[in-house]
Short mmCIF file of C-alpha atoms in Angstrom, two decimals:
data_model
loop_
_atom_site.label_atom_id
_atom_site.label_comp_id
_atom_site.label_asym_id
_atom_site.label_seq_id
_atom_site.Cartn_x
_atom_site.Cartn_y
_atom_site.Cartn_z
CA GLY A 760 30.65 29.28 184.46
CA ALA A 761 30.98 27.69 187.87
CA GLY A 762 32.05 24.09 187.96
CA VAL A 763 31.39 21.42 190.55
CA SER A 764 32.47 22.56 193.98
CA GLN A 765 33.23 20.45 197.02
CA SER A 766 33.86 21.25 200.65
CA PRO A 767 35.92 20.94 202.65
CA SER A 768 38.95 20.49 200.43
CA ASN A 769 40.75 18.66 203.22
CA LYS A 770 39.41 16.93 206.29
CA VAL A 771 41.39 15.24 209.03
CA THR A 772 39.35 13.29 211.53
CA GLU A 773 39.91 10.81 214.30
CA LYS A 774 38.91 7.21 213.90
CA GLY A 775 35.36 6.69 215.07
CA LYS A 776 34.13 10.20 214.34
CA ASP A 777 31.45 11.04 211.76
CA VAL A 778 32.19 13.27 208.77
CA GLU A 779 30.07 15.06 206.20
CA LEU A 780 31.33 15.94 202.74
CA ARG A 781 29.47 18.39 200.56
CA CYS A 782 29.06 18.66 196.81
CA ASP A 783 27.55 21.52 194.84
CA PRO A 784 26.95 20.42 191.24
CA ILE A 785 26.93 22.54 188.13
CA SER A 786 23.70 24.51 187.96
CA GLY A 787 21.06 22.68 185.93
CA HIS A 788 22.73 19.28 186.14
CA THR A 789 20.19 16.72 187.27
CA ALA A 790 22.61 13.83 187.76
CA LEU A 791 25.16 13.71 190.55
CA TYR A 792 27.76 11.07 191.36
CA TRP A 793 30.14 10.29 194.19
CA TYR A 794 33.40 8.45 193.55
CA ARG A 795 36.31 7.59 195.79
CA GLN A 796 39.95 7.61 194.78
CA SER A 797 42.47 5.75 196.89
CA LEU A 798 45.90 4.32 196.26
CA GLY A 799 44.88 0.75 196.65
CA GLN A 800 41.51 0.81 194.90
CA GLY A 801 41.83 3.44 192.17
CA LEU A 802 38.69 5.34 191.22
CA GLU A 803 35.56 3.66 192.54
CA PHE A 804 31.93 4.56 192.03
CA LEU A 805 29.93 5.06 195.22
CA ILE A 806 26.45 6.39 194.41
CA TYR A 807 24.43 8.06 191.68
CA PHE A 808 21.58 10.54 192.10
CA GLN A 809 19.03 11.48 189.48
CA GLY A 810 17.25 14.44 190.97
CA ASN A 811 16.82 13.66 194.65
CA SER A 812 16.57 9.90 194.27
CA ALA A 813 19.44 7.43 194.17
CA PRO A 814 18.79 4.70 191.60
CA ASP A 815 22.25 3.23 192.11
CA LYS A 816 23.84 2.92 195.53
CA SER A 817 25.76 -0.20 194.62
CA GLY A 818 29.18 1.27 195.29
CA LEU A 819 28.67 2.29 198.92
CA PRO A 820 31.18 0.09 200.76
CA SER A 821 29.26 -0.36 204.00
CA ASP A 822 26.24 0.86 205.91
CA ARG A 823 28.47 3.46 207.53
CA PHE A 824 28.25 5.37 204.26
CA SER A 825 25.15 7.30 203.28
CA ALA A 826 24.31 10.17 200.99
CA GLU A 827 21.44 12.46 200.31
CA ARG A 828 20.57 15.11 197.83
CA THR A 829 18.08 17.86 198.46
CA GLY A 830 16.35 20.24 196.10
CA GLY A 831 17.91 18.45 193.16
CA SER A 832 21.11 20.30 193.90
CA VAL A 833 23.52 19.98 196.83
CA SER A 834 24.52 16.54 198.00
CA THR A 835 26.05 15.40 201.27
CA LEU A 836 28.04 12.21 201.73
CA THR A 837 28.16 11.08 205.35
CA ILE A 838 30.58 8.57 206.76
CA GLN A 839 29.80 7.36 210.26
CA ARG A 840 32.32 5.92 212.68
CA THR A 841 35.19 6.56 210.29
CA GLN A 842 37.90 3.95 209.88
CA GLN A 843 41.44 4.37 208.62
CA GLU A 844 40.56 2.55 205.40
CA ASP A 845 38.11 5.37 204.64
CA SER A 846 41.07 7.67 203.99
CA ALA A 847 40.84 8.68 200.35
CA VAL A 848 39.92 11.52 198.04
CA TYR A 849 36.17 11.72 197.61
CA LEU A 850 35.18 13.08 194.22
CA CYS A 851 31.83 14.43 193.17
CA ALA A 852 30.71 14.73 189.56
CA SER A 853 27.62 16.02 187.83
CA SER A 854 26.14 15.71 184.39
CA LEU A 855 23.26 17.29 182.54
CA ASP A 856 21.32 14.05 182.86
CA GLY A 857 21.98 10.48 183.90
CA GLY A 858 21.78 9.22 180.33
CA GLN A 859 24.75 7.50 178.75
CA THR A 860 25.58 10.26 176.34
CA TYR A 861 26.36 12.91 178.88
CA GLU A 862 29.85 13.38 180.18
CA GLN A 863 30.46 13.81 183.87
CA TYR A 864 32.25 16.87 185.19
CA PHE A 865 34.26 16.41 188.33
CA GLY A 866 34.90 18.62 191.31
CA PRO A 867 38.30 19.10 192.96
CA GLY A 868 37.60 16.47 195.61
CA THR A 869 37.76 16.28 199.39
CA ARG A 870 40.85 14.62 200.80
CA LEU A 871 39.82 12.70 203.90
CA THR A 872 42.45 11.51 206.34
CA VAL A 873 41.39 9.32 209.24
CA THR A 874 43.98 9.17 212.02
CA ALA B 997 30.83 -7.09 184.64
CA GLN B 998 32.70 -4.24 183.07
CA LYS B 999 36.41 -3.77 183.21
CA VAL B 1000 38.94 -1.26 181.92
CA THR B 1001 42.63 -2.10 181.75
CA GLN B 1002 45.41 0.43 181.41
CA ALA B 1003 48.48 -1.73 181.44
CA GLN B 1004 50.94 1.13 181.40
CA THR B 1005 51.38 2.37 184.94
CA GLU B 1006 53.86 5.11 184.14
CA ILE B 1007 55.39 6.52 180.97
CA SER B 1008 58.24 9.02 180.71
CA VAL B 1009 58.97 10.88 177.51
CA VAL B 1010 61.01 13.86 176.45
CA GLU B 1011 59.16 16.90 175.22
CA LYS B 1012 58.14 16.76 171.55
CA GLU B 1013 58.00 12.98 171.50
CA ASP B 1014 54.76 11.29 170.54
CA VAL B 1015 53.22 9.01 173.14
CA THR B 1016 50.34 6.54 173.06
CA LEU B 1017 48.36 5.55 176.12
CA ASP B 1018 46.68 2.17 175.86
CA CYS B 1019 43.19 1.28 177.03
CA VAL B 1020 41.50 -2.10 176.72
CA TYR B 1021 37.96 -2.66 177.92
CA GLU B 1022 35.55 -5.50 178.59
CA THR B 1023 31.78 -5.28 178.49
CA ARG B 1024 28.80 -7.40 177.49
CA ASP B 1025 26.73 -4.37 176.61
CA THR B 1026 26.04 -3.83 172.94
CA THR B 1027 25.93 -0.09 173.39
CA TYR B 1028 28.47 1.64 175.54
CA TYR B 1029 30.52 4.79 175.84
CA LEU B 1030 34.22 5.26 176.36
CA PHE B 1031 35.87 8.27 177.94
CA TRP B 1032 39.29 9.70 178.62
CA TYR B 1033 39.96 11.98 181.56
CA LYS B 1034 43.11 13.87 182.54
CA GLN B 1035 44.09 14.39 186.17
CA PRO B 1036 46.84 17.01 186.46
CA PRO B 1037 48.81 17.48 189.69
CA SER B 1038 46.08 19.82 190.93
CA GLY B 1039 43.88 16.74 191.26
CA GLU B 1040 40.75 17.70 189.34
CA LEU B 1041 39.61 15.22 186.68
CA VAL B 1042 39.24 16.94 183.33
CA PHE B 1043 37.04 15.45 180.63
CA LEU B 1044 38.82 14.96 177.31
CA ILE B 1045 36.63 12.88 175.04
CA ARG B 1046 33.59 10.62 174.78
CA ARG B 1047 33.23 7.94 172.12
CA ASN B 1048 30.10 5.91 171.31
CA SER B 1049 30.43 2.19 170.67
CA PHE B 1050 28.67 2.48 167.34
CA ASP B 1051 31.03 5.12 166.01
CA GLU B 1052 34.48 3.78 165.26
CA GLN B 1053 35.66 6.87 163.50
CA ASN B 1054 38.93 8.08 164.92
CA GLU B 1055 39.07 11.59 166.31
CA ILE B 1056 41.70 14.27 166.36
CA SER B 1057 41.68 17.38 168.50
CA GLY B 1058 44.80 19.45 168.16
CA ARG B 1059 47.71 17.35 169.42
CA TYR B 1060 45.37 14.70 170.78
CA SER B 1061 44.00 11.78 168.81
CA TRP B 1062 42.01 8.71 169.73
CA ASN B 1063 41.93 5.32 168.02
CA PHE B 1064 38.86 3.21 168.77
CA GLN B 1065 38.95 -0.40 167.57
CA LYS B 1066 36.00 -2.54 168.50
CA SER B 1067 37.64 -5.66 167.12
CA THR B 1068 40.36 -5.45 169.77
CA SER B 1069 38.24 -3.67 172.43
CA SER B 1070 40.73 -0.87 172.57
CA PHE B 1071 40.47 2.89 172.81
CA ASN B 1072 43.98 4.27 172.66
CA PHE B 1073 44.99 7.88 173.15
CA THR B 1074 47.93 9.50 171.38
CA ILE B 1075 49.54 12.81 172.22
CA THR B 1076 51.62 14.21 169.38
CA ALA B 1077 54.59 16.43 170.13
CA SER B 1078 54.14 16.12 173.88
CA GLN B 1079 54.63 19.10 176.15
CA VAL B 1080 55.50 19.44 179.82
CA VAL B 1081 51.93 20.59 180.49
CA ASP B 1082 50.73 17.17 179.36
CA SER B 1083 52.23 15.65 182.50
CA ALA B 1084 49.32 14.13 184.37
CA VAL B 1085 47.56 10.89 185.14
CA TYR B 1086 45.24 9.83 182.34
CA PHE B 1087 42.22 7.65 182.98
CA CYS B 1088 40.20 5.65 180.51
CA ALA B 1089 36.60 4.92 181.54
CA LEU B 1090 33.63 2.89 180.33
CA ARG B 1091 29.92 3.37 180.72
CA GLY B 1092 27.46 0.66 179.71
CA ASN B 1093 23.72 0.67 179.10
CA THR B 1094 22.30 -2.03 181.36
CA GLY B 1095 20.44 -1.28 184.53
CA THR B 1096 21.13 2.14 185.96
CA ALA B 1097 24.10 2.42 183.72
CA SER B 1098 25.22 5.89 184.65
CA LYS B 1099 28.34 5.05 186.57
CA LEU B 1100 31.78 5.17 185.06
CA THR B 1101 34.14 2.23 185.41
CA PHE B 1102 37.68 3.55 185.41
CA GLY B 1103 41.01 2.01 184.56
CA THR B 1104 43.83 2.36 187.04
CA GLY B 1105 45.34 5.26 185.14
CA THR B 1106 48.61 5.93 183.35
CA ARG B 1107 50.95 8.52 184.78
CA LEU B 1108 52.63 10.48 181.99
CA GLN B 1109 55.77 12.43 182.78
CA VAL B 1110 57.02 14.79 180.08
CA THR B 1111 60.44 16.28 180.67
CA LEU B 1112 62.48 18.90 178.87
#
């Protein structure tokens, strides 16, 4: 079956521009997560959605970062006024439910480069 | 706060050698889950195993085995008779049960290089 998909796979943007990253979770998965992977910081949690609501936004690094999820499916992560330190691979994951017992399945990621 | 430590940054072995990847965790939660993920050069994180904190039984899946020891807060991963296709970065992760405990806390990963 189809896994988690993300688009674009690569994005190069100029400092100060806004970017939108998209995640399409596995069909039927109610929980969706965004993580960021960078050389200096490793794999960091950003935000968790259960359905369309976000009970945990604790990992968003600044108010330039926001995310939404509509229809309990697709999610968009938006970074406003991008900075060079935002350069990283942004990973999306989904799981059947947000409960502890369910493993998270990851997408291929979006590599963001801010020049 | 939760923490996962993978002290081995990089390991190189020759094919057919056995290799153990170490993972040590910290948590105050009484119930928690531990995971291992593989990240091959293609970049996608692949789920390998989940272990509950109340189940210390070791697990074997083919050439892979996992040793969970609560007494030492460790969840080590052994690959027997390693193969070149095992070359990847391996991440250990922890998930607690307090608050909105869905997020995974990852270790920094161990890069495994298997050569012929």
